[in-house]
CSV table of C-alpha atoms in Angstrom, one decimal:
chain,number,residue,atom,x,y,z
A,1,MET,CA,-0.1,0.0,-0.1
A,2,SER,CA,1.4,3.5,-0.7
A,3,ILE,CA,1.3,6.3,1.4
A,4,THR,CA,-0.3,8.2,-1.5
A,5,THR,CA,-3.7,6.2,-0.9
A,6,LEU,CA,-4.6,7.9,2.4
A,7,SER,CA,-6.6,11.1,3.2
A,8,PRO,CA,-5.1,14.3,3.7
A,9,ALA,CA,-5.6,14.1,7.6
A,10,GLN,CA,-4.0,10.6,7.7
A,11,ARG,CA,-1.4,11.6,5.5
A,12,VAL,CA,0.1,14.1,8.0
A,13,ALA,CA,-0.1,11.6,10.8
A,14,ALA,CA,1.7,9.1,8.4
A,15,ASP,CA,4.5,11.6,7.6
A,16,GLY,CA,4.9,12.3,11.4
A,17,LEU,CA,5.1,8.7,12.3
A,18,LEU,CA,7.8,7.8,9.8
A,19,SER,CA,9.8,10.9,11.0
A,20,GLY,CA,9.2,9.5,14.6
A,21,ILE,CA,10.5,6.0,13.6
A,22,ALA,CA,13.6,7.5,12.3
A,23,ALA,CA,14.3,9.5,15.2
A,24,GLY,CA,13.4,7.3,18.2
A,25,ASP,CA,12.4,4.0,19.4
A,26,VAL,CA,8.7,4.6,20.6
A,27,VAL,CA,6.0,6.2,18.4
A,28,VAL,CA,2.4,6.3,19.1
A,29,LEU,CA,-0.6,6.9,16.9
A,30,ARG,CA,-3.8,8.3,18.5
A,31,GLY,CA,-7.0,8.5,16.4
A,32,ASP,CA,-10.9,8.2,17.2
A,33,ALA,CA,-12.5,4.9,16.1
A,34,GLY,CA,-13.0,5.0,12.5
A,35,SER,CA,-10.6,7.7,11.8
A,36,GLY,CA,-8.3,4.9,9.9
A,37,ARG,CA,-5.8,4.1,12.4
A,38,THR,CA,-5.4,0.5,11.0
A,39,THR,CA,-5.2,2.0,7.5
A,40,VAL,CA,-2.5,4.3,8.6
A,41,LEU,CA,-0.5,1.7,10.1
A,42,GLN,CA,-0.8,-0.8,6.9
A,43,THR,CA,1.1,2.1,5.2
A,44,ILE,CA,3.7,2.5,7.8
A,45,HIS,CA,4.4,-1.1,7.7
A,46,ALA,CA,4.7,-0.9,3.7
A,47,GLN,CA,7.0,2.0,4.1
A,48,ALA,CA,9.2,0.9,7.5
A,49,GLY,CA,8.7,-3.0,7.2
A,50,GLY,CA,8.8,-5.0,10.4
A,51,VAL,CA,5.5,-6.7,11.5
A,52,LEU,CA,2.1,-5.5,12.2
A,53,ILE,CA,0.1,-7.2,14.8
A,54,GLY,CA,-3.3,-6.6,16.2
A,55,MET,CA,-5.8,-8.2,18.8
A,56,ARG,CA,-6.8,-11.1,16.3
A,57,GLN,CA,-3.6,-12.4,16.7
A,58,PHE,CA,-3.0,-11.5,20.5
A,59,MET,CA,-6.5,-13.3,21.2
A,60,LYS,CA,-5.1,-16.4,19.2
A,61,ALA,CA,-2.2,-16.2,21.5
A,62,LEU,CA,-4.1,-15.4,25.0
A,63,GLY,CA,-6.0,-18.8,24.4
A,64,ARG,CA,-9.7,-19.5,25.7
A,65,GLN,CA,-8.8,-19.0,29.7
A,66,PRO,CA,-6.7,-16.0,30.1
A,67,VAL,CA,-5.2,-15.7,33.5
A,68,ALA,CA,-2.6,-12.9,33.4
A,69,ILE,CA,-3.3,-10.5,30.4
A,70,GLU,CA,-0.5,-8.2,31.1
A,71,GLU,CA,1.9,-11.1,31.2
A,72,ALA,CA,0.7,-12.6,28.0
A,73,PHE,CA,0.8,-9.3,26.0
A,74,LEU,CA,4.1,-8.9,27.1
A,75,GLU,CA,5.3,-12.2,25.9
A,76,PHE,CA,3.3,-11.8,22.6
A,77,VAL,CA,5.2,-8.3,21.7
A,78,MET,CA,8.5,-9.9,23.0
A,79,GLU,CA,8.3,-12.9,20.6
A,80,ALA,CA,7.6,-10.1,17.7
A,81,LEU,CA,10.8,-8.0,18.7
A,82,SER,CA,12.9,-11.1,18.8
A,83,GLY,CA,12.2,-11.4,14.8
A,84,HIS,CA,11.8,-7.9,13.5
A,85,ASP,CA,13.4,-4.5,14.2
A,86,VAL,CA,10.0,-2.6,13.9
A,87,VAL,CA,6.9,-3.9,15.9
A,88,ILE,CA,3.7,-2.0,15.2
A,89,VAL,CA,0.9,-2.9,17.6
A,90,ASP,CA,-2.7,-1.9,16.6
A,91,ASP,CA,-5.7,-1.3,19.0
A,92,LEU,CA,-3.4,-1.1,22.5
A,93,ASN,CA,-6.5,0.8,24.3
A,94,LEU,CA,-8.6,-2.6,23.9
A,95,VAL,CA,-5.7,-4.2,26.1
A,96,MET,CA,-5.8,-0.9,28.5
A,97,GLU,CA,-9.7,-1.4,28.6
A,98,SER,CA,-9.3,-5.2,29.5
A,99,VAL,CA,-7.3,-4.9,32.3
A,100,GLY,CA,-9.2,-1.6,33.4
A,101,GLY,CA,-12.3,-3.3,33.9
A,102,CYS,CA,-14.2,-3.6,36.8
A,103,ASN,CA,-13.2,-6.2,39.5
A,104,TYR,CA,-9.8,-6.8,37.6
A,105,PRO,CA,-7.5,-7.9,40.4
A,106,TRP,CA,-4.2,-6.7,38.7
A,107,GLU,CA,-5.4,-3.2,37.0
A,108,ASN,CA,-1.8,-1.5,37.4
A,109,LEU,CA,0.4,-4.4,36.0
A,110,LEU,CA,-0.1,-3.3,32.5
A,111,ASP,CA,2.1,-0.3,33.3
A,112,ALA,CA,4.8,-2.7,34.5
A,113,ALA,CA,4.4,-4.9,31.5
A,114,LEU,CA,4.9,-2.0,29.2
A,115,THR,CA,7.7,-0.5,31.1
A,116,SER,CA,9.8,-3.8,30.9
A,117,LEU,CA,8.6,-4.2,27.3
A,118,LEU,CA,9.9,-0.7,26.5
A,119,ALA,CA,13.1,-1.2,28.4
A,120,GLU,CA,14.0,-4.6,26.2
A,121,SER,CA,13.1,-2.7,23.1
A,122,ARG,CA,15.4,0.0,23.7
A,123,SER,CA,18.3,-1.9,24.7
A,124,LYS,CA,18.1,-4.3,21.5
A,125,GLY,CA,17.7,-1.2,19.5
A,126,LYS,CA,14.1,-1.9,18.1
A,127,LYS,CA,11.3,0.3,17.4
A,128,LEU,CA,8.0,0.2,18.7
A,129,LEU,CA,4.7,2.0,17.4
A,130,PHE,CA,1.4,1.6,19.4
A,131,ALA,CA,-2.0,2.6,17.9
A,132,VAL,CA,-4.5,4.0,20.6
A,133,GLY,CA,-8.0,5.3,20.8
A,134,GLY,CA,-7.3,7.7,23.4
A,135,HIS,CA,-4.5,8.5,25.6
A,136,ALA,CA,-1.4,6.0,25.8
A,137,PRO,CA,-0.5,4.5,28.8
A,138,VAL,CA,1.7,6.5,31.1
A,139,PRO,CA,4.9,4.8,30.4
A,140,VAL,CA,4.3,4.9,26.7
A,141,HIS,CA,3.1,8.5,27.0
A,142,ARG,CA,6.2,9.6,28.7
A,143,ARG,CA,8.6,8.2,26.3
A,144,ALA,CA,7.1,8.3,22.8
A,145,TYR,CA,6.7,10.7,19.8
A,146,SER,CA,2.9,11.0,19.4
A,147,TRP,CA,0.9,12.2,16.2
A,148,GLU,CA,-2.9,12.1,16.1
A,149,ILE,CA,-5.0,11.9,13.1
A,150,GLY,CA,-7.0,15.1,12.8
A,151,SER,CA,-10.6,16.1,11.9
A,152,PHE,CA,-11.7,15.1,8.7
A,153,GLY,CA,-12.3,18.0,6.2
A,154,ALA,CA,-13.9,18.0,2.8
A,155,THR,CA,-10.7,16.9,1.4
A,156,ASP,CA,-10.5,14.0,3.4
A,157,TYR,CA,-14.0,13.1,2.4
A,158,GLU,CA,-13.3,13.1,-1.1
A,159,SER,CA,-10.1,10.9,-0.9
A,160,ILE,CA,-12.0,8.5,1.0
A,161,CYS,CA,-14.9,8.4,-0.9
A,162,ARG,CA,-13.2,8.2,-4.2
A,163,ALA,CA,-11.5,5.1,-3.4
A,164,TYR,CA,-14.9,3.3,-3.4
A,165,LEU,CA,-17.1,5.2,-5.7
A,166,ARG,CA,-17.2,5.0,-9.4
A,167,ALA,CA,-15.2,7.8,-10.9
A,168,ASP,CA,-18.4,9.4,-12.6
A,169,ALA,CA,-20.3,9.6,-9.4
A,170,ALA,CA,-17.6,10.8,-7.4
A,171,ASP,CA,-17.0,13.8,-10.0
A,172,CYS,CA,-20.7,14.8,-9.5
A,173,LEU,CA,-20.4,14.9,-5.7
A,174,ASP,CA,-20.2,18.5,-3.7
A,175,PHE,CA,-17.8,17.3,-1.0
A,176,VAL,CA,-17.7,20.8,0.6
A,177,GLN,CA,-21.6,20.7,1.0
A,178,ILE,CA,-21.4,16.9,2.0
A,179,HIS,CA,-18.9,17.9,4.6
A,180,ARG,CA,-20.9,21.0,5.9
A,181,PHE,CA,-24.0,18.8,6.2
A,182,ALA,CA,-22.3,16.1,8.4
A,183,PRO,CA,-18.7,17.1,9.6
A,184,VAL,CA,-17.9,14.5,11.9
A,185,LEU,CA,-18.3,11.3,9.8
A,186,ASN,CA,-15.6,8.8,10.1
A,187,ALA,CA,-13.9,6.6,7.5
A,188,HIS,CA,-16.2,3.8,8.1
A,189,GLN,CA,-19.1,5.6,7.7
A,190,LEU,CA,-17.8,7.2,4.2
A,191,THR,CA,-16.7,3.9,3.3
A,192,ASN,CA,-20.0,2.3,3.8
A,193,ALA,CA,-21.9,5.0,2.1
A,194,SER,CA,-19.3,5.1,-0.9
A,195,VAL,CA,-19.9,1.0,-1.2
A,196,TRP,CA,-23.9,1.3,-0.9
A,197,LEU,CA,-24.0,4.1,-3.5
A,198,ARG,CA,-21.7,2.6,-5.9
A,199,ARG,CA,-24.6,0.4,-6.8
A,200,GLU,CA,-26.7,3.0,-7.9
A,201,HIS,CA,-26.7,5.1,-11.2
A,202,GLY,CA,-27.3,8.9,-11.1
A,203,VAL,CA,-25.7,9.6,-7.4
A,204,ASN,CA,-25.7,13.1,-6.7
A,205,THR,CA,-25.0,15.4,-3.8
A,206,GLU,CA,-28.6,15.2,-2.9
A,207,ARG,CA,-28.8,11.5,-2.9
A,208,PHE,CA,-25.6,11.1,-1.0
A,209,VAL,CA,-26.9,13.3,2.0
A,210,GLU,CA,-30.1,11.1,1.9
A,211,TYR,CA,-28.0,8.1,2.6
A,212,LEU,CA,-26.4,9.9,5.4
A,213,ARG,CA,-29.3,11.1,6.9
A,214,SER,CA,-31.0,7.8,6.9
A,215,GLN,CA,-27.8,5.5,8.2
A,216,ASP,CA,-25.5,7.9,10.1
A,217,LEU,CA,-27.5,10.7,11.3
A,218,THR,CA,-29.9,10.1,14.6
A,219,SER,CA,-32.5,12.5,16.1
A,220,ASN,CA,-34.3,11.6,19.3
A,221,VAL,CA,-37.4,12.3,17.6
A,222,GLU,CA,-39.6,9.7,15.7
A,223,ILE,CA,-40.6,11.9,12.8
A,224,GLU,CA,-43.8,9.6,12.2
A,225,GLN,CA,-45.1,10.7,15.2
A,226,VAL,CA,-44.9,14.2,14.8
A,227,ALA,CA,-48.1,16.1,13.3
A,228,LYS,CA,-46.8,17.3,9.8
A,229,VAL,CA,-47.1,21.1,9.6
A,230,ASP,CA,-45.2,23.9,8.1
A,231,TRP,CA,-44.7,27.4,10.1
A,232,ASN,CA,-45.8,29.1,7.2
A,233,ASP,CA,-49.3,27.9,8.2
A,234,LEU,CA,-49.3,30.3,11.4
A,235,LYS,CA,-51.1,33.7,10.9
A,236,GLY,CA,-50.4,36.8,12.4
A,237,VAL,CA,-46.9,36.1,13.2
A,238,ASP,CA,-45.1,37.2,9.9
A,239,GLU,CA,-42.2,39.0,11.7
A,240,VAL,CA,-41.5,35.9,13.7
A,241,ILE,CA,-41.6,33.5,10.6
A,242,ARG,CA,-39.3,35.7,8.6
A,243,ALA,CA,-36.8,36.1,11.6
A,244,LEU,CA,-36.4,32.5,11.8
A,245,GLU,CA,-36.2,32.1,8.0
A,246,ALA,CA,-33.1,34.6,8.2
A,247,LYS,CA,-31.4,34.0,11.3
A,248,ILE,CA,-31.9,30.0,11.6
A,249,ALA,CA,-33.0,28.2,8.4
A,250,LEU,CA,-31.0,30.1,6.1
A,251,PRO,CA,-27.8,29.4,7.5
A,252,PHE,CA,-28.6,25.9,7.8
A,253,GLU,CA,-30.1,25.2,4.4
A,254,ASN,CA,-28.4,27.7,1.9
A,255,ASP,CA,-24.8,26.5,1.5
A,256,ALA,CA,-23.6,28.8,-1.1
A,257,LEU,CA,-24.7,31.7,0.9
A,258,ALA,CA,-23.4,30.4,4.1
A,259,THR,CA,-20.2,29.6,2.7
A,260,GLU,CA,-19.7,32.7,1.0
A,261,LEU,CA,-20.7,35.1,4.1
A,262,SER,CA,-19.6,32.6,6.8
A,263,LEU,CA,-23.3,32.5,8.1
A,264,LYS,CA,-24.0,31.0,11.1
A,265,PRO,CA,-27.4,30.4,13.0
A,266,LYS,CA,-28.1,32.1,16.1
A,267,ARG,CA,-27.0,30.2,19.0
A,268,GLY,CA,-29.8,30.7,21.3
A,269,VAL,CA,-33.4,31.6,20.6
A,270,LEU,CA,-36.6,32.1,22.9
A,271,LEU,CA,-40.1,31.8,21.6
A,272,ALA,CA,-42.3,33.5,24.2
A,273,GLY,CA,-46.1,33.8,24.0
A,274,PRO,CA,-49.2,32.4,25.4
A,275,PRO,CA,-50.4,29.2,25.0
A,276,GLY,CA,-51.7,28.3,21.7
A,277,THR,CA,-50.0,30.8,19.6
A,278,GLY,CA,-48.0,28.2,17.7
A,279,LYS,CA,-44.6,27.8,19.5
A,280,THR,CA,-44.7,24.2,19.6
A,281,THR,CA,-46.1,24.4,16.0
A,282,ILE,CA,-42.7,25.8,15.1
A,283,GLY,CA,-40.9,22.9,16.7
A,284,ARG,CA,-43.1,20.5,15.0
A,285,ALA,CA,-42.3,22.3,11.4
A,286,LEU,CA,-38.6,22.4,12.2
A,287,ALA,CA,-38.8,18.7,13.2
A,288,HIS,CA,-40.2,17.6,9.7
A,289,ARG,CA,-38.0,20.1,8.0
A,290,LEU,CA,-34.5,19.3,9.4
A,291,LYS,CA,-35.3,15.5,10.3
A,292,SER,CA,-32.0,14.2,11.8
A,293,LYS,CA,-30.8,17.5,12.6
A,294,PHE,CA,-33.6,18.3,15.3
A,295,PHE,CA,-33.4,17.1,19.0
A,296,LEU,CA,-36.3,17.4,21.4
A,297,ILE,CA,-36.0,18.1,25.4
A,298,ASP,CA,-39.4,18.2,26.9
A,299,GLY,CA,-41.3,17.6,29.9
A,300,THR,CA,-41.9,13.9,29.0
A,301,MET,CA,-38.0,13.7,29.2
A,302,ILE,CA,-37.9,15.0,32.6
A,303,ALA,CA,-40.9,13.8,34.6
A,304,GLY,CA,-40.8,10.6,36.3
A,305,SER,CA,-37.3,10.0,34.8
A,306,ARG,CA,-34.2,9.5,37.2
A,307,ASP,CA,-31.8,9.1,34.1
A,308,PHE,CA,-32.9,12.9,32.6
A,309,TYR,CA,-29.2,13.9,33.2
A,310,GLY,CA,-27.7,11.2,31.1
A,311,LYS,CA,-30.7,11.7,28.6
A,312,ILE,CA,-30.0,15.5,28.3
A,313,HIS,CA,-26.4,14.7,28.0
A,314,ASP,CA,-27.0,12.3,25.0
A,315,VAL,CA,-29.1,15.1,23.3
A,316,PHE,CA,-26.2,17.8,23.5
A,317,GLN,CA,-23.8,15.1,22.2
A,318,GLY,CA,-25.7,13.9,19.4
A,319,ALA,CA,-26.8,17.3,18.1
A,320,GLN,CA,-23.0,18.3,18.2
A,321,ARG,CA,-22.2,15.1,16.2
A,322,ASN,CA,-25.2,16.2,13.9
A,323,ALA,CA,-24.4,19.6,13.7
A,324,PRO,CA,-25.7,22.0,12.0
A,325,SER,CA,-28.6,20.9,14.3
A,326,ILE,CA,-31.4,22.5,16.6
A,327,ILE,CA,-32.0,21.5,20.4
A,328,PHE,CA,-35.5,22.4,20.9
A,329,ILE,CA,-36.7,22.8,24.5
A,330,ASP,CA,-40.2,23.1,24.6
A,331,ASP,CA,-42.1,24.6,27.8
A,332,ALA,CA,-38.7,25.6,29.4
A,333,ASP,CA,-40.4,27.6,31.9
A,334,VAL,CA,-42.6,24.7,32.9
A,335,ILE,CA,-39.5,22.3,33.0
A,336,PHE,CA,-37.8,24.7,35.1
A,337,ASP,CA,-40.8,25.6,37.5
A,338,GLY,CA,-40.2,24.7,41.1
A,339,GLU,CA,-37.4,24.5,43.3
A,340,GLU,CA,-36.5,21.1,42.8
A,341,GLU,CA,-35.2,21.8,39.2
A,342,ARG,CA,-32.4,23.9,40.2
A,343,GLY,CA,-30.1,21.0,39.7
A,344,LEU,CA,-31.4,20.6,36.3
A,345,CYS,CA,-31.3,24.2,35.6
A,346,ARG,CA,-27.5,24.4,36.4
A,347,TYR,CA,-26.7,21.1,34.6
A,348,LEU,CA,-28.6,22.6,31.2
A,349,LEU,CA,-26.9,25.7,31.5
A,350,THR,CA,-23.3,23.8,31.8
A,351,MET,CA,-24.4,21.8,28.7
A,352,MET,CA,-25.4,25.3,26.8
A,353,ASP,CA,-22.3,26.8,27.9
A,354,GLY,CA,-20.4,23.7,26.0
A,355,LEU,CA,-21.7,24.7,22.8
A,356,GLU,CA,-19.6,28.0,22.7
A,357,SER,CA,-16.6,26.1,21.4
A,358,ALA,CA,-15.9,26.6,17.8
A,359,SER,CA,-16.5,22.8,17.2
A,360,ALA,CA,-19.9,23.1,18.3
A,361,GLU,CA,-20.8,26.5,17.5
A,362,ARG,CA,-23.4,25.5,14.6
A,363,VAL,CA,-25.7,24.0,17.2
A,364,CYS,CA,-29.0,26.2,17.9
A,365,VAL,CA,-30.8,26.0,21.2
A,366,ILE,CA,-34.4,27.0,20.6
A,367,MET,CA,-36.3,27.4,23.9
A,368,THR,CA,-40.3,27.9,24.3
A,369,ALA,CA,-42.0,29.8,27.2
A,370,MET,CA,-45.6,30.8,28.3
A,371,GLU,CA,-44.1,33.1,30.8
A,372,PRO,CA,-40.4,34.0,30.5
A,373,SER,CA,-40.4,35.6,33.7
A,374,ASN,CA,-40.5,32.1,35.3
A,375,LEU,CA,-37.2,31.1,33.4
A,376,PRO,CA,-34.1,31.4,35.6
A,377,ALA,CA,-32.3,34.6,34.9
A,378,ALA,CA,-28.9,32.8,34.2
A,379,VAL,CA,-31.0,31.4,31.0
A,380,LEU,CA,-31.6,34.8,29.5
A,381,ARG,CA,-28.2,36.4,30.1
A,382,SER,CA,-26.7,37.8,26.9
A,383,GLY,CA,-24.9,34.9,24.9
A,384,ARG,CA,-27.2,32.2,26.0
A,385,VAL,CA,-30.3,33.9,24.2
A,386,GLU,CA,-29.3,35.8,21.0
A,387,LEU,CA,-32.7,36.1,19.8
A,388,TRP,CA,-35.9,36.8,21.5
A,389,LEU,CA,-39.3,36.3,19.4
A,390,GLU,CA,-42.9,37.3,20.7
A,391,MET,CA,-45.7,34.9,19.5
A,392,ARG,CA,-48.7,37.1,19.8
A,393,LEU,CA,-52.3,36.3,19.7
A,394,PRO,CA,-53.6,36.5,16.0
A,395,ASP,CA,-55.3,40.0,15.1
A,396,GLU,CA,-58.8,40.0,13.5
A,397,GLU,CA,-57.3,39.6,9.9
A,398,ALA,CA,-55.2,36.7,11.1
A,399,ARG,CA,-58.5,34.8,12.7
A,400,GLU,CA,-60.3,35.4,9.5
A,401,VAL,CA,-57.4,33.7,7.4
A,402,ILE,CA,-57.3,31.1,9.9
A,403,LEU,CA,-60.8,30.3,10.0
A,404,ARG,CA,-61.3,30.7,6.4
A,405,GLY,CA,-58.8,28.0,6.0
A,406,ARG,CA,-60.4,25.8,8.2
A,407,LEU,CA,-64.0,26.3,7.1
A,408,SER,CA,-63.4,26.6,3.1
A,409,SER,CA,-63.1,22.9,2.8
A,410,LEU,CA,-66.5,22.1,4.7
A,411,PRO,CA,-69.5,20.9,2.8
A,412,ALA,CA,-72.4,23.4,2.6
A,413,PRO,CA,-74.2,24.7,4.6
A,414,LEU,CA,-71.4,24.9,6.9
A,415,GLY,CA,-69.0,26.3,4.1
A,416,THR,CA,-71.3,29.4,3.6
A,417,THR,CA,-70.5,30.5,7.4
A,418,ASP,CA,-70.0,34.3,7.4
A,419,VAL,CA,-66.3,34.0,8.6
A,420,ALA,CA,-65.9,37.9,9.1
A,421,ALA,CA,-68.4,37.5,11.6
A,422,ILE,CA,-67.0,34.8,13.5
A,423,ALA,CA,-63.5,36.4,13.3
A,424,SER,CA,-64.7,39.6,14.8
A,425,ALA,CA,-66.6,37.5,17.9
A,426,SER,CA,-63.0,35.6,18.5
A,427,ARG,CA,-61.1,38.5,19.5
A,428,GLY,CA,-58.5,37.2,22.2
A,429,LEU,CA,-58.5,33.6,21.1
A,430,THR,CA,-55.3,31.7,19.8
A,431,GLY,CA,-54.9,29.8,16.5
A,432,ALA,CA,-55.3,26.5,18.9
A,433,ASP,CA,-58.4,28.0,20.0
A,434,LEU,CA,-59.9,28.7,16.8
A,435,LYS,CA,-59.0,25.4,15.9
A,436,ALA,CA,-61.2,23.8,18.6
A,437,VAL,CA,-64.0,26.5,17.7
A,438,VAL,CA,-64.3,24.8,14.1
A,439,GLU,CA,-64.1,21.4,15.7
A,440,ASP,CA,-66.8,22.0,18.3
A,441,GLY,CA,-69.0,24.0,16.0
A,442,LYS,CA,-69.2,21.2,13.9
A,443,LEU,CA,-69.9,18.7,16.1
A,444,LEU,CA,-73.1,21.1,17.5
A,445,PHE,CA,-74.3,21.1,13.9
A,446,ALA,CA,-74.0,17.1,13.7
A,447,TYR,CA,-76.1,16.9,16.6
A,448,ASP,CA,-78.7,18.8,15.3
A,449,LYS,CA,-78.5,16.9,11.9
A,450,ALA,CA,-78.5,13.5,13.6
A,451,HIS,CA,-81.5,14.3,15.6
A,452,ARG,CA,-83.3,16.0,12.5
A,453,ARG,CA,-83.6,19.4,14.5
A,454,ASP,CA,-84.0,22.4,12.3
A,455,PHE,CA,-80.7,24.0,11.7
A,456,ARG,CA,-79.8,27.3,13.2
A,457,PRO,CA,-77.9,30.1,11.2
A,458,MET,CA,-74.4,28.7,10.7
A,459,GLU,CA,-72.7,31.4,12.7
A,460,ASP,CA,-74.8,30.4,15.8
A,461,TYR,CA,-73.0,26.9,16.0
A,462,PHE,CA,-69.6,28.8,16.0
A,463,LEU,CA,-70.6,31.4,18.2
A,464,GLU,CA,-71.7,28.8,21.0
A,465,ALA,CA,-68.2,27.1,20.5
A,466,ILE,CA,-66.5,30.6,21.0
A,467,ALA,CA,-68.5,30.9,24.1
A,468,THR,CA,-67.4,27.5,25.4
A,469,VAL,CA,-63.8,28.2,24.9
A,470,ARG,CA,-63.9,31.4,26.8
A,471,ASN,CA,-65.8,29.9,29.9
A,472,ASN,CA,-63.5,26.6,29.9
A,473,ARG,CA,-60.6,29.6,29.7
A,474,GLN,CA,-62.1,31.1,32.9
A,475,ARG,CA,-62.7,28.1,34.9
A,476,TYR,CA,-59.1,27.2,34.2
A,477,ALA,CA,-57.8,30.8,35.6
A,478,ARG,CA,-60.0,30.1,38.6
A,479,ARG,CA,-58.6,26.9,39.7
A,480,LYS,CA,-54.9,27.0,38.4
A,481,SER,CA,-52.5,26.0,41.1
A,482,PRO,CA,-49.1,24.5,41.2
A,483,GLN,CA,-50.6,20.9,41.2
A,484,ALA,CA,-52.5,21.8,37.9
A,485,MET,CA,-49.2,22.9,36.3
A,486,GLU,CA,-47.7,19.6,36.4
A,487,ALA,CA,-50.5,18.4,33.8
A,488,VAL,CA,-48.7,20.7,31.5
A,489,LYS,CA,-45.6,18.7,31.6
A,490,VAL,CA,-46.0,16.8,28.3
A,491,GLY,CA,-44.4,16.7,25.0
A,492,PHE,CA,-45.4,17.8,21.6
A,493,MET,CA,-45.0,14.7,20.2
A,494,MET,CA,-47.9,12.9,21.3
A,495,SER,CA,-50.5,15.5,19.8
């Protein structure tokens, strides 16, 4: 294998390792799983000679009933050193994890074995190269020259994919766009995508991204369970929609402009407004629009769960892996309501502050709140919330548009209702209220029809429904209590 087959990030590491082998006697290669450590080692082996050994050979030497892993590992590498001037050991981290496991009785003996191994290698003028997934063991770290396989860029994506895709397909792909869409893919994921798509004709960037979305990018939301909506269906909040399009959607979706102008979405957004004004609808629309780029934190994750800290941690980690992405915290004021949630608030703020690093700067956190004053002051400080959007009640014109959209498809005589009159009478109602008004009005009409009663003027059915909504609201206001608020802690996914 030639060193020219490596991606640029892998080639930099390989060049460093070859220099290290020439200069010293112990060299370490660090790299995350899937970064191509073994590929780099194979290249070093082809260039420097010696022997390349891995865990398959070690497990064979270990036998079926290992008693002392350290002793077996020491003998295994010593035997390789006896016949070769250069010994390359892959996946040393797996040995480290085995001896560092729970209840392992001799967890510190690996350092002793490695110290002995390094001394023996140096005395005989031999070279050792170890590959690890994280940090090297202390005895190795202290003595070794070390190189790491860096993060993959667009050129690494292209290099890896071209090795497996047909040339005509690779020529059609925009690897800069692919890297922007999914910037933390590893070599295994890119290889799998290329091998799979090699079978297809007419592969383009959109198809490549579609494959990545289905196989390698995972949200914590089941899209099929989310009501399909579009935030443009919301009426009377045009300024909010424009701000979301310009400051969130555009940097996510328009790669050309985002690259040209270095556009980044707002890192923190607060959607504030009364219940029923469309805050959660925006979340549903984003879930469908972004799919694997959308992550939800809501009351269903917090209530009744002892592991919510772990769940929140997983959400933030997943969002960073899938960046650019959105973390949507629904009903944040309800989640933080009460003294018992102070620990949760501190933890969530710590996670949000972790998004300030350059590697996570394309993660946007959107929070909804009915009462922003109930949010902890630290949540709203400058830097955490960069964009505050007010979701207002629809005015009469917006109410008429909403009602007309819901009534226009109804059969006669309901479809002939005086929409303007209902819109005028429904002042103060939210979009969710208007939906309930239409549904209740239809039920009242259906009752009269089922019982063969004379029909009232169509507007009367909906005016009665409006009165019911207002009465229910008044009853709720009178009986509202902290206990009642617990019922609000539900997620939008179940609607």
